[in-house]
Amino acid sequence: MTFRVLVVDDDFMVARIHSGYVAKVPGFEVVGTAHTGAAALEAVAEERPDLVLLDIYLPDMSGLEVLNRLRGVDVLMISAARDLPTVREAMRGGAISYLIKPFTAAALAERLTQYADTRRQLTTIGPEVRQDDIDRLFGVVRAPLPKGLSSATCALVADALRQAAGDLSATEAATLTGLSRVSARRYLEYLCAAGRAELRPRYGTTGRPEHRYRWMS
């Protein structure tokens, strides 16, 4: 199964780079690029891609508006925007994932591989699905969110940790996400409890070890 991808970014060079990233992932091919919202909508209608890599900052309209107008296609948002309202609106619009720019080829490849796995799972499930099938498809984490934590903010912290080159401290995660250090630490501890991250103490010459966190793929 080969998945057809449309890359949408206002920057021609960035679109070319992202297209190169996609082309290196087995099972994916780029069927076109677009640099405005209007061009993206037209390209989707003409090319009928399986997946759209959609930037938010487009010259004629927001990528979030494009997202809300698309039908019958999966969308992975790619943007430098890291504020919670934008991320929340992308989730409400039905985006399958959200990558903060700039990102590495490996980070995109991981999202594409997860997408391919989910699409292939859909072909193996019968006409009626069990709750376990639904939970697997939607990526439900068994450990419930503690009171006071938000799933949208948790996704933001998880993305920052996933894209980090190595591990992060709570302070570093807070800087990347715009949260307080205490809030960032609570989300990082939750991700560890859910089995999606691991705690890696770093021992210095004096005092207690620094707590650092690493994403577990």
mmCIF file with all atom_site columns, C-alpha atoms in Angstrom:
data_model
loop_
_atom_site.group_PDB
_atom_site.id
_atom_site.type_symbol
_atom_site.label_atom_id
_atom_site.label_alt_id
_atom_site.label_comp_id
_atom_site.label_asym_id
_atom_site.label_entity_id
_atom_site.label_seq_id
_atom_site.pdbx_PDB_ins_code
_atom_site.Cartn_x
_atom_site.Cartn_y
_atom_site.Cartn_z
_atom_site.occupancy
_atom_site.B_iso_or_equiv
_atom_site.pdbx_formal_charge
_atom_site.auth_seq_id
_atom_site.auth_comp_id
_atom_site.auth_asym_id
_atom_site.auth_atom_id
_atom_site.pdbx_PDB_model_num
ATOM 1   C CA . MET A 1 1   ? 0.000   0.000  0.000  1.00 0.00 ? 1   MET A CA 1
ATOM 2   C CA . THR A 1 2   ? 1.402   3.380  -1.029 1.00 0.00 ? 2   THR A CA 1
ATOM 3   C CA . PHE A 1 3   ? 0.126   6.563  0.604  1.00 0.00 ? 3   PHE A CA 1
ATOM 4   C CA . ARG A 1 4   ? -0.134  9.698  -1.512 1.00 0.00 ? 4   ARG A CA 1
ATOM 5   C CA . VAL A 1 5   ? 0.947   12.906 0.229  1.00 0.00 ? 5   VAL A CA 1
ATOM 6   C CA . LEU A 1 6   ? 0.360   16.588 -0.547 1.00 0.00 ? 6   LEU A CA 1
ATOM 7   C CA . VAL A 1 7   ? 2.827   19.015 1.069  1.00 0.00 ? 7   VAL A CA 1
ATOM 8   C CA . VAL A 1 8   ? 1.497   22.512 1.849  1.00 0.00 ? 8   VAL A CA 1
ATOM 9   C CA . ASP A 1 9   ? 3.867   25.270 2.985  1.00 0.00 ? 9   ASP A CA 1
ATOM 10  C CA . ASP A 1 10  ? 4.155   28.945 2.048  1.00 0.00 ? 10  ASP A CA 1
ATOM 11  C CA . ASP A 1 11  ? 7.939   28.646 1.822  1.00 0.00 ? 11  ASP A CA 1
ATOM 12  C CA . PHE A 1 12  ? 8.997   26.959 -1.433 1.00 0.00 ? 12  PHE A CA 1
ATOM 13  C CA . MET A 1 13  ? 12.304  25.735 0.001  1.00 0.00 ? 13  MET A CA 1
ATOM 14  C CA . VAL A 1 14  ? 10.692  24.322 3.161  1.00 0.00 ? 14  VAL A CA 1
ATOM 15  C CA . ALA A 1 15  ? 8.086   22.536 1.042  1.00 0.00 ? 15  ALA A CA 1
ATOM 16  C CA . ARG A 1 16  ? 10.910  20.999 -0.988 1.00 0.00 ? 16  ARG A CA 1
ATOM 17  C CA . ILE A 1 17  ? 12.730  19.859 2.164  1.00 0.00 ? 17  ILE A CA 1
ATOM 18  C CA . HIS A 1 18  ? 9.592   18.318 3.653  1.00 0.00 ? 18  HIS A CA 1
ATOM 19  C CA . SER A 1 19  ? 8.846   16.598 0.347  1.00 0.00 ? 19  SER A CA 1
ATOM 20  C CA . GLY A 1 20  ? 12.328  15.101 0.497  1.00 0.00 ? 20  GLY A CA 1
ATOM 21  C CA . TYR A 1 21  ? 11.659  13.846 4.019  1.00 0.00 ? 21  TYR A CA 1
ATOM 22  C CA . VAL A 1 22  ? 8.420   12.174 2.875  1.00 0.00 ? 22  VAL A CA 1
ATOM 23  C CA . ALA A 1 23  ? 10.025  10.578 -0.177 1.00 0.00 ? 23  ALA A CA 1
ATOM 24  C CA . LYS A 1 24  ? 12.561  8.790  2.025  1.00 0.00 ? 24  LYS A CA 1
ATOM 25  C CA . VAL A 1 25  ? 9.863   6.960  4.014  1.00 0.00 ? 25  VAL A CA 1
ATOM 26  C CA . PRO A 1 26  ? 8.948   3.613  2.413  1.00 0.00 ? 26  PRO A CA 1
ATOM 27  C CA . GLY A 1 27  ? 5.322   3.428  1.340  1.00 0.00 ? 27  GLY A CA 1
ATOM 28  C CA . PHE A 1 28  ? 4.863   7.178  0.825  1.00 0.00 ? 28  PHE A CA 1
ATOM 29  C CA . GLU A 1 29  ? 5.004   9.327  -2.299 1.00 0.00 ? 29  GLU A CA 1
ATOM 30  C CA . VAL A 1 30  ? 4.574   13.071 -2.779 1.00 0.00 ? 30  VAL A CA 1
ATOM 31  C CA . VAL A 1 31  ? 1.897   13.834 -5.366 1.00 0.00 ? 31  VAL A CA 1
ATOM 32  C CA . GLY A 1 32  ? 2.255   17.609 -5.225 1.00 0.00 ? 32  GLY A CA 1
ATOM 33  C CA . THR A 1 33  ? 3.029   20.761 -3.271 1.00 0.00 ? 33  THR A CA 1
ATOM 34  C CA . ALA A 1 34  ? 0.987   23.892 -2.633 1.00 0.00 ? 34  ALA A CA 1
ATOM 35  C CA . HIS A 1 35  ? 1.956   27.261 -1.190 1.00 0.00 ? 35  HIS A CA 1
ATOM 36  C CA . THR A 1 36  ? -1.417  28.904 -0.466 1.00 0.00 ? 36  THR A CA 1
ATOM 37  C CA . GLY A 1 37  ? -4.646  27.784 1.119  1.00 0.00 ? 37  GLY A CA 1
ATOM 38  C CA . ALA A 1 38  ? -6.562  28.092 -2.138 1.00 0.00 ? 38  ALA A CA 1
ATOM 39  C CA . ALA A 1 39  ? -3.948  26.075 -4.006 1.00 0.00 ? 39  ALA A CA 1
ATOM 40  C CA . ALA A 1 40  ? -4.078  23.417 -1.279 1.00 0.00 ? 40  ALA A CA 1
ATOM 41  C CA . LEU A 1 41  ? -7.851  23.030 -1.590 1.00 0.00 ? 41  LEU A CA 1
ATOM 42  C CA . GLU A 1 42  ? -7.575  22.823 -5.369 1.00 0.00 ? 42  GLU A CA 1
ATOM 43  C CA . ALA A 1 43  ? -4.742  20.273 -5.205 1.00 0.00 ? 43  ALA A CA 1
ATOM 44  C CA . VAL A 1 44  ? -6.689  18.067 -2.800 1.00 0.00 ? 44  VAL A CA 1
ATOM 45  C CA . ALA A 1 45  ? -9.677  18.091 -5.164 1.00 0.00 ? 45  ALA A CA 1
ATOM 46  C CA . GLU A 1 46  ? -7.482  17.200 -8.140 1.00 0.00 ? 46  GLU A CA 1
ATOM 47  C CA . GLU A 1 47  ? -4.940  14.782 -6.647 1.00 0.00 ? 47  GLU A CA 1
ATOM 48  C CA . ARG A 1 48  ? -7.092  13.072 -3.995 1.00 0.00 ? 48  ARG A CA 1
ATOM 49  C CA . PRO A 1 49  ? -4.153  12.463 -1.620 1.00 0.00 ? 49  PRO A CA 1
ATOM 50  C CA . ASP A 1 50  ? -4.396  10.196 1.391  1.00 0.00 ? 50  ASP A CA 1
ATOM 51  C CA . LEU A 1 51  ? -2.554  12.649 3.631  1.00 0.00 ? 51  LEU A CA 1
ATOM 52  C CA . VAL A 1 52  ? -1.873  16.392 3.647  1.00 0.00 ? 52  VAL A CA 1
ATOM 53  C CA . LEU A 1 53  ? 1.086   17.963 5.466  1.00 0.00 ? 53  LEU A CA 1
ATOM 54  C CA . LEU A 1 54  ? -0.508  21.323 6.209  1.00 0.00 ? 54  LEU A CA 1
ATOM 55  C CA . ASP A 1 55  ? 1.243   24.485 7.395  1.00 0.00 ? 55  ASP A CA 1
ATOM 56  C CA . ILE A 1 56  ? -0.784  26.986 9.433  1.00 0.00 ? 56  ILE A CA 1
ATOM 57  C CA . TYR A 1 57  ? 0.805   30.248 8.302  1.00 0.00 ? 57  TYR A CA 1
ATOM 58  C CA . LEU A 1 58  ? -0.307  30.603 4.673  1.00 0.00 ? 58  LEU A CA 1
ATOM 59  C CA . PRO A 1 59  ? -0.479  33.922 2.776  1.00 0.00 ? 59  PRO A CA 1
ATOM 60  C CA . ASP A 1 60  ? -4.178  33.884 1.883  1.00 0.00 ? 60  ASP A CA 1
ATOM 61  C CA . MET A 1 61  ? -5.824  32.032 4.775  1.00 0.00 ? 61  MET A CA 1
ATOM 62  C CA . SER A 1 62  ? -4.960  30.130 7.917  1.00 0.00 ? 62  SER A CA 1
ATOM 63  C CA . GLY A 1 63  ? -4.117  26.476 7.571  1.00 0.00 ? 63  GLY A CA 1
ATOM 64  C CA . LEU A 1 64  ? -6.708  25.899 10.295 1.00 0.00 ? 64  LEU A CA 1
ATOM 65  C CA . GLU A 1 65  ? -9.356  27.277 7.928  1.00 0.00 ? 65  GLU A CA 1
ATOM 66  C CA . VAL A 1 66  ? -8.093  24.940 5.219  1.00 0.00 ? 66  VAL A CA 1
ATOM 67  C CA . LEU A 1 67  ? -8.280  22.059 7.711  1.00 0.00 ? 67  LEU A CA 1
ATOM 68  C CA . ASN A 1 68  ? -11.924 22.842 8.487  1.00 0.00 ? 68  ASN A CA 1
ATOM 69  C CA . ARG A 1 69  ? -12.782 22.919 4.783  1.00 0.00 ? 69  ARG A CA 1
ATOM 70  C CA . LEU A 1 70  ? -11.122 19.640 3.851  1.00 0.00 ? 70  LEU A CA 1
ATOM 71  C CA . ARG A 1 71  ? -13.190 16.487 3.610  1.00 0.00 ? 71  ARG A CA 1
ATOM 72  C CA . GLY A 1 72  ? -12.189 12.894 2.988  1.00 0.00 ? 72  GLY A CA 1
ATOM 73  C CA . VAL A 1 73  ? -8.474  13.362 3.600  1.00 0.00 ? 73  VAL A CA 1
ATOM 74  C CA . ASP A 1 74  ? -6.207  12.974 6.639  1.00 0.00 ? 74  ASP A CA 1
ATOM 75  C CA . VAL A 1 75  ? -4.212  16.002 7.770  1.00 0.00 ? 75  VAL A CA 1
ATOM 76  C CA . LEU A 1 76  ? -0.962  16.301 9.695  1.00 0.00 ? 76  LEU A CA 1
ATOM 77  C CA . MET A 1 77  ? -0.429  19.896 10.835 1.00 0.00 ? 77  MET A CA 1
ATOM 78  C CA . ILE A 1 78  ? 3.102   21.340 10.600 1.00 0.00 ? 78  ILE A CA 1
ATOM 79  C CA . SER A 1 79  ? 3.709   24.746 12.113 1.00 0.00 ? 79  SER A CA 1
ATOM 80  C CA . ALA A 1 80  ? 5.974   26.944 14.193 1.00 0.00 ? 80  ALA A CA 1
ATOM 81  C CA . ALA A 1 81  ? 2.890   27.844 16.255 1.00 0.00 ? 81  ALA A CA 1
ATOM 82  C CA . ARG A 1 82  ? 3.182   26.256 19.687 1.00 0.00 ? 82  ARG A CA 1
ATOM 83  C CA . ASP A 1 83  ? 0.437   28.098 21.598 1.00 0.00 ? 83  ASP A CA 1
ATOM 84  C CA . LEU A 1 84  ? -2.206  25.905 23.195 1.00 0.00 ? 84  LEU A CA 1
ATOM 85  C CA . PRO A 1 85  ? -5.295  27.507 21.496 1.00 0.00 ? 85  PRO A CA 1
ATOM 86  C CA . THR A 1 86  ? -3.817  26.767 18.062 1.00 0.00 ? 86  THR A CA 1
ATOM 87  C CA . VAL A 1 87  ? -2.981  23.187 18.989 1.00 0.00 ? 87  VAL A CA 1
ATOM 88  C CA . ARG A 1 88  ? -6.448  22.720 20.478 1.00 0.00 ? 88  ARG A CA 1
ATOM 89  C CA . GLU A 1 89  ? -8.130  24.090 17.350 1.00 0.00 ? 89  GLU A CA 1
ATOM 90  C CA . ALA A 1 90  ? -6.093  21.739 15.184 1.00 0.00 ? 90  ALA A CA 1
ATOM 91  C CA . MET A 1 91  ? -7.219  18.809 17.318 1.00 0.00 ? 91  MET A CA 1
ATOM 92  C CA . ARG A 1 92  ? -10.844 19.918 17.121 1.00 0.00 ? 92  ARG A CA 1
ATOM 93  C CA . GLY A 1 93  ? -10.509 20.250 13.352 1.00 0.00 ? 93  GLY A CA 1
ATOM 94  C CA . GLY A 1 94  ? -9.571  16.582 13.091 1.00 0.00 ? 94  GLY A CA 1
ATOM 95  C CA . ALA A 1 95  ? -5.800  16.736 12.517 1.00 0.00 ? 95  ALA A CA 1
ATOM 96  C CA . ILE A 1 96  ? -4.234  13.328 13.090 1.00 0.00 ? 96  ILE A CA 1
ATOM 97  C CA . SER A 1 97  ? -1.073  14.852 14.549 1.00 0.00 ? 97  SER A CA 1
ATOM 98  C CA . TYR A 1 98  ? 0.825   18.120 15.004 1.00 0.00 ? 98  TYR A CA 1
ATOM 99  C CA . LEU A 1 99  ? 4.537   18.691 14.388 1.00 0.00 ? 99  LEU A CA 1
ATOM 100 C CA . ILE A 1 100 ? 6.240   21.851 15.610 1.00 0.00 ? 100 ILE A CA 1
ATOM 101 C CA . LYS A 1 101 ? 8.642   23.365 13.058 1.00 0.00 ? 101 LYS A CA 1
ATOM 102 C CA . PRO A 1 102 ? 11.492  22.982 12.587 1.00 0.00 ? 102 PRO A CA 1
ATOM 103 C CA . PHE A 1 103 ? 11.474  19.207 12.915 1.00 0.00 ? 103 PHE A CA 1
ATOM 104 C CA . THR A 1 104 ? 13.823  16.447 11.825 1.00 0.00 ? 104 THR A CA 1
ATOM 105 C CA . ALA A 1 105 ? 13.327  13.888 9.091  1.00 0.00 ? 105 ALA A CA 1
ATOM 106 C CA . ALA A 1 106 ? 13.222  11.239 11.829 1.00 0.00 ? 106 ALA A CA 1
ATOM 107 C CA . ALA A 1 107 ? 10.373  12.993 13.652 1.00 0.00 ? 107 ALA A CA 1
ATOM 108 C CA . LEU A 1 108 ? 8.282   13.153 10.479 1.00 0.00 ? 108 LEU A CA 1
ATOM 109 C CA . ALA A 1 109 ? 9.146   9.579  9.559  1.00 0.00 ? 109 ALA A CA 1
ATOM 110 C CA . GLU A 1 110 ? 7.890   8.441  12.968 1.00 0.00 ? 110 GLU A CA 1
ATOM 111 C CA . ARG A 1 111 ? 4.523   10.188 12.402 1.00 0.00 ? 111 ARG A CA 1
ATOM 112 C CA . LEU A 1 112 ? 4.213   8.772  8.897  1.00 0.00 ? 112 LEU A CA 1
ATOM 113 C CA . THR A 1 113 ? 5.020   5.262  10.097 1.00 0.00 ? 113 THR A CA 1
ATOM 114 C CA . GLN A 1 114 ? 2.408   5.530  12.835 1.00 0.00 ? 114 GLN A CA 1
ATOM 115 C CA . TYR A 1 115 ? -0.098  6.777  10.281 1.00 0.00 ? 115 TYR A CA 1
ATOM 116 C CA . ALA A 1 116 ? 0.646   3.878  7.928  1.00 0.00 ? 116 ALA A CA 1
ATOM 117 C CA . ASP A 1 117 ? 0.316   1.366  10.762 1.00 0.00 ? 117 ASP A CA 1
ATOM 118 C CA . THR A 1 118 ? -3.084  2.760  11.746 1.00 0.00 ? 118 THR A CA 1
ATOM 119 C CA . ARG A 1 119 ? -4.351  2.762  8.165  1.00 0.00 ? 119 ARG A CA 1
ATOM 120 C CA . ARG A 1 120 ? -3.232  -0.836 7.701  1.00 0.00 ? 120 ARG A CA 1
ATOM 121 C CA . GLN A 1 121 ? -4.912  -1.876 10.950 1.00 0.00 ? 121 GLN A CA 1
ATOM 122 C CA . LEU A 1 122 ? -8.185  -0.529 9.573  1.00 0.00 ? 122 LEU A CA 1
ATOM 123 C CA . THR A 1 123 ? -7.990  -3.029 6.733  1.00 0.00 ? 123 THR A CA 1
ATOM 124 C CA . THR A 1 124 ? -7.716  -5.979 9.137  1.00 0.00 ? 124 THR A CA 1
ATOM 125 C CA . ILE A 1 125 ? -10.658 -5.130 11.396 1.00 0.00 ? 125 ILE A CA 1
ATOM 126 C CA . GLY A 1 126 ? -14.022 -6.686 10.583 1.00 0.00 ? 126 GLY A CA 1
ATOM 127 C CA . PRO A 1 127 ? -17.344 -4.904 10.037 1.00 0.00 ? 127 PRO A CA 1
ATOM 128 C CA . GLU A 1 128 ? -17.856 -4.683 13.810 1.00 0.00 ? 128 GLU A CA 1
ATOM 129 C CA . VAL A 1 129 ? -15.068 -3.508 16.102 1.00 0.00 ? 129 VAL A CA 1
ATOM 130 C CA . ARG A 1 130 ? -14.290 -4.225 19.728 1.00 0.00 ? 130 ARG A CA 1
ATOM 131 C CA . GLN A 1 131 ? -13.393 -1.569 22.270 1.00 0.00 ? 131 GLN A CA 1
ATOM 132 C CA . ASP A 1 132 ? -9.800  -2.825 22.265 1.00 0.00 ? 132 ASP A CA 1
ATOM 133 C CA . ASP A 1 133 ? -9.642  -2.245 18.501 1.00 0.00 ? 133 ASP A CA 1
ATOM 134 C CA . ILE A 1 134 ? -10.945 1.313  18.909 1.00 0.00 ? 134 ILE A CA 1
ATOM 135 C CA . ASP A 1 135 ? -8.537  2.065  21.751 1.00 0.00 ? 135 ASP A CA 1
ATOM 136 C CA . ARG A 1 136 ? -5.600  0.840  19.667 1.00 0.00 ? 136 ARG A CA 1
ATOM 137 C CA . LEU A 1 137 ? -6.630  2.881  16.632 1.00 0.00 ? 137 LEU A CA 1
ATOM 138 C CA . PHE A 1 138 ? -7.117  6.061  18.646 1.00 0.00 ? 138 PHE A CA 1
ATOM 139 C CA . GLY A 1 139 ? -3.920  5.541  20.621 1.00 0.00 ? 139 GLY A CA 1
ATOM 140 C CA . VAL A 1 140 ? -5.672  5.532  23.980 1.00 0.00 ? 140 VAL A CA 1
ATOM 141 C CA . VAL A 1 141 ? -3.275  5.567  26.907 1.00 0.00 ? 141 VAL A CA 1
ATOM 142 C CA . ARG A 1 142 ? -4.443  3.335  29.723 1.00 0.00 ? 142 ARG A CA 1
ATOM 143 C CA . ALA A 1 143 ? -3.174  5.554  32.528 1.00 0.00 ? 143 ALA A CA 1
ATOM 144 C CA . PRO A 1 144 ? -5.856  8.233  33.129 1.00 0.00 ? 144 PRO A CA 1
ATOM 145 C CA . LEU A 1 145 ? -4.890  11.898 33.226 1.00 0.00 ? 145 LEU A CA 1
ATOM 146 C CA . PRO A 1 146 ? -4.659  13.164 36.812 1.00 0.00 ? 146 PRO A CA 1
ATOM 147 C CA . LYS A 1 147 ? -7.083  15.869 37.874 1.00 0.00 ? 147 LYS A CA 1
ATOM 148 C CA . GLY A 1 148 ? -6.033  19.283 36.589 1.00 0.00 ? 148 GLY A CA 1
ATOM 149 C CA . LEU A 1 149 ? -4.129  18.013 33.554 1.00 0.00 ? 149 LEU A CA 1
ATOM 150 C CA . SER A 1 150 ? -5.316  18.667 29.997 1.00 0.00 ? 150 SER A CA 1
ATOM 151 C CA . SER A 1 151 ? -5.045  16.146 27.155 1.00 0.00 ? 151 SER A CA 1
ATOM 152 C CA . ALA A 1 152 ? -4.244  18.957 24.675 1.00 0.00 ? 152 ALA A CA 1
ATOM 153 C CA . THR A 1 153 ? -1.410  20.276 26.863 1.00 0.00 ? 153 THR A CA 1
ATOM 154 C CA . CYS A 1 154 ? -0.200  16.736 27.433 1.00 0.00 ? 154 CYS A CA 1
ATOM 155 C CA . ALA A 1 155 ? 0.055   16.284 23.659 1.00 0.00 ? 155 ALA A CA 1
ATOM 156 C CA . LEU A 1 156 ? 2.081   19.502 23.458 1.00 0.00 ? 156 LEU A CA 1
ATOM 157 C CA . VAL A 1 157 ? 4.551   18.285 26.107 1.00 0.00 ? 157 VAL A CA 1
ATOM 158 C CA . ALA A 1 158 ? 4.727   14.849 24.486 1.00 0.00 ? 158 ALA A CA 1
ATOM 159 C CA . ASP A 1 159 ? 5.564   16.426 21.119 1.00 0.00 ? 159 ASP A CA 1
ATOM 160 C CA . ALA A 1 160 ? 8.335   18.546 22.659 1.00 0.00 ? 160 ALA A CA 1
ATOM 161 C CA . LEU A 1 161 ? 9.819   15.483 24.343 1.00 0.00 ? 161 LEU A CA 1
ATOM 162 C CA . ARG A 1 162 ? 9.477   13.338 21.219 1.00 0.00 ? 162 ARG A CA 1
ATOM 163 C CA . GLN A 1 163 ? 11.308  15.873 19.060 1.00 0.00 ? 163 GLN A CA 1
ATOM 164 C CA . ALA A 1 164 ? 14.092  16.535 21.552 1.00 0.00 ? 164 ALA A CA 1
ATOM 165 C CA . ALA A 1 165 ? 17.583  15.446 20.593 1.00 0.00 ? 165 ALA A CA 1
ATOM 166 C CA . GLY A 1 166 ? 18.062  13.268 23.665 1.00 0.00 ? 166 GLY A CA 1
ATOM 167 C CA . ASP A 1 167 ? 16.437  14.007 27.013 1.00 0.00 ? 167 ASP A CA 1
ATOM 168 C CA . LEU A 1 168 ? 14.901  17.103 28.601 1.00 0.00 ? 168 LEU A CA 1
ATOM 169 C CA . SER A 1 169 ? 14.668  18.516 32.088 1.00 0.00 ? 169 SER A CA 1
ATOM 170 C CA . ALA A 1 170 ? 11.376  19.926 33.357 1.00 0.00 ? 170 ALA A CA 1
ATOM 171 C CA . THR A 1 171 ? 12.824  23.430 32.968 1.00 0.00 ? 171 THR A CA 1
ATOM 172 C CA . GLU A 1 172 ? 13.776  22.800 29.339 1.00 0.00 ? 172 GLU A CA 1
ATOM 173 C CA . ALA A 1 173 ? 10.358  21.308 28.591 1.00 0.00 ? 173 ALA A CA 1
ATOM 174 C CA . ALA A 1 174 ? 8.705   24.329 30.189 1.00 0.00 ? 174 ALA A CA 1
ATOM 175 C CA . THR A 1 175 ? 10.696  26.683 27.959 1.00 0.00 ? 175 THR A CA 1
ATOM 176 C CA . LEU A 1 176 ? 9.748   24.753 24.816 1.00 0.00 ? 176 LEU A CA 1
ATOM 177 C CA . THR A 1 177 ? 6.030   24.591 25.637 1.00 0.00 ? 177 THR A CA 1
ATOM 178 C CA . GLY A 1 178 ? 5.452   27.896 27.414 1.00 0.00 ? 178 GLY A CA 1
ATOM 179 C CA . LEU A 1 179 ? 4.362   26.169 30.633 1.00 0.00 ? 179 LEU A CA 1
ATOM 180 C CA . SER A 1 180 ? 5.618   26.688 34.150 1.00 0.00 ? 180 SER A CA 1
ATOM 181 C CA . ARG A 1 181 ? 8.324   24.314 35.328 1.00 0.00 ? 181 ARG A CA 1
ATOM 182 C CA . VAL A 1 182 ? 5.961   22.738 37.864 1.00 0.00 ? 182 VAL A CA 1
ATOM 183 C CA . SER A 1 183 ? 3.286   22.111 35.231 1.00 0.00 ? 183 SER A CA 1
ATOM 184 C CA . ALA A 1 184 ? 5.793   20.701 32.761 1.00 0.00 ? 184 ALA A CA 1
ATOM 185 C CA . ARG A 1 185 ? 7.127   18.333 35.422 1.00 0.00 ? 185 ARG A CA 1
ATOM 186 C CA . ARG A 1 186 ? 3.597   17.053 36.191 1.00 0.00 ? 186 ARG A CA 1
ATOM 187 C CA . TYR A 1 187 ? 3.014   16.211 32.536 1.00 0.00 ? 187 TYR A CA 1
ATOM 188 C CA . LEU A 1 188 ? 6.431   14.588 32.225 1.00 0.00 ? 188 LEU A CA 1
ATOM 189 C CA . GLU A 1 189 ? 5.743   12.464 35.311 1.00 0.00 ? 189 GLU A CA 1
ATOM 190 C CA . TYR A 1 190 ? 2.388   11.438 33.850 1.00 0.00 ? 190 TYR A CA 1
ATOM 191 C CA . LEU A 1 191 ? 4.031   10.410 30.568 1.00 0.00 ? 191 LEU A CA 1
ATOM 192 C CA . CYS A 1 192 ? 6.460   8.268  32.570 1.00 0.00 ? 192 CYS A CA 1
ATOM 193 C CA . ALA A 1 193 ? 3.570   6.646  34.464 1.00 0.00 ? 193 ALA A CA 1
ATOM 194 C CA . ALA A 1 194 ? 1.814   5.971  31.154 1.00 0.00 ? 194 ALA A CA 1
ATOM 195 C CA . GLY A 1 195 ? 4.906   4.224  29.795 1.00 0.00 ? 195 GLY A CA 1
ATOM 196 C CA . ARG A 1 196 ? 5.525   6.822  27.085 1.00 0.00 ? 196 ARG A CA 1
ATOM 197 C CA . ALA A 1 197 ? 8.613   8.393  28.658 1.00 0.00 ? 197 ALA A CA 1
ATOM 198 C CA . GLU A 1 198 ? 11.325  7.402  31.100 1.00 0.00 ? 198 GLU A CA 1
ATOM 199 C CA . LEU A 1 199 ? 13.066  9.217  33.916 1.00 0.00 ? 199 LEU A CA 1
ATOM 200 C CA . ARG A 1 200 ? 16.842  9.423  33.562 1.00 0.00 ? 200 ARG A CA 1
ATOM 201 C CA . PRO A 1 201 ? 18.635  10.868 36.605 1.00 0.00 ? 201 PRO A CA 1
ATOM 202 C CA . ARG A 1 202 ? 21.802  12.806 35.808 1.00 0.00 ? 202 ARG A CA 1
ATOM 203 C CA . TYR A 1 203 ? 24.296  12.781 38.646 1.00 0.00 ? 203 TYR A CA 1
ATOM 204 C CA . GLY A 1 204 ? 26.558  15.779 39.188 1.00 0.00 ? 204 GLY A CA 1
ATOM 205 C CA . THR A 1 205 ? 29.393  16.358 41.567 1.00 0.00 ? 205 THR A CA 1
ATOM 206 C CA . THR A 1 206 ? 27.230  17.618 44.422 1.00 0.00 ? 206 THR A CA 1
ATOM 207 C CA . GLY A 1 207 ? 23.613  17.660 45.519 1.00 0.00 ? 207 GLY A CA 1
ATOM 208 C CA . ARG A 1 208 ? 20.685  15.603 44.279 1.00 0.00 ? 208 ARG A CA 1
ATOM 209 C CA . PRO A 1 209 ? 20.623  14.213 40.711 1.00 0.00 ? 209 PRO A CA 1
ATOM 210 C CA . GLU A 1 210 ? 18.866  16.249 38.029 1.00 0.00 ? 210 GLU A CA 1
ATOM 211 C CA . HIS A 1 211 ? 15.716  14.582 36.753 1.00 0.00 ? 211 HIS A CA 1
ATOM 212 C CA . ARG A 1 212 ? 15.684  14.304 32.974 1.00 0.00 ? 212 ARG A CA 1
ATOM 213 C CA . TYR A 1 213 ? 13.076  12.712 30.752 1.00 0.00 ? 213 TYR A CA 1
ATOM 214 C CA . ARG A 1 214 ? 13.358  10.823 27.466 1.00 0.00 ? 214 ARG A CA 1
ATOM 215 C CA . TRP A 1 215 ? 10.625  9.827  25.018 1.00 0.00 ? 215 TRP A CA 1
ATOM 216 C CA . MET A 1 216 ? 10.122  6.081  24.551 1.00 0.00 ? 216 MET A CA 1
ATOM 217 C CA . SER A 1 217 ? 9.129   5.322  20.938 1.00 0.00 ? 217 SER A CA 1
#
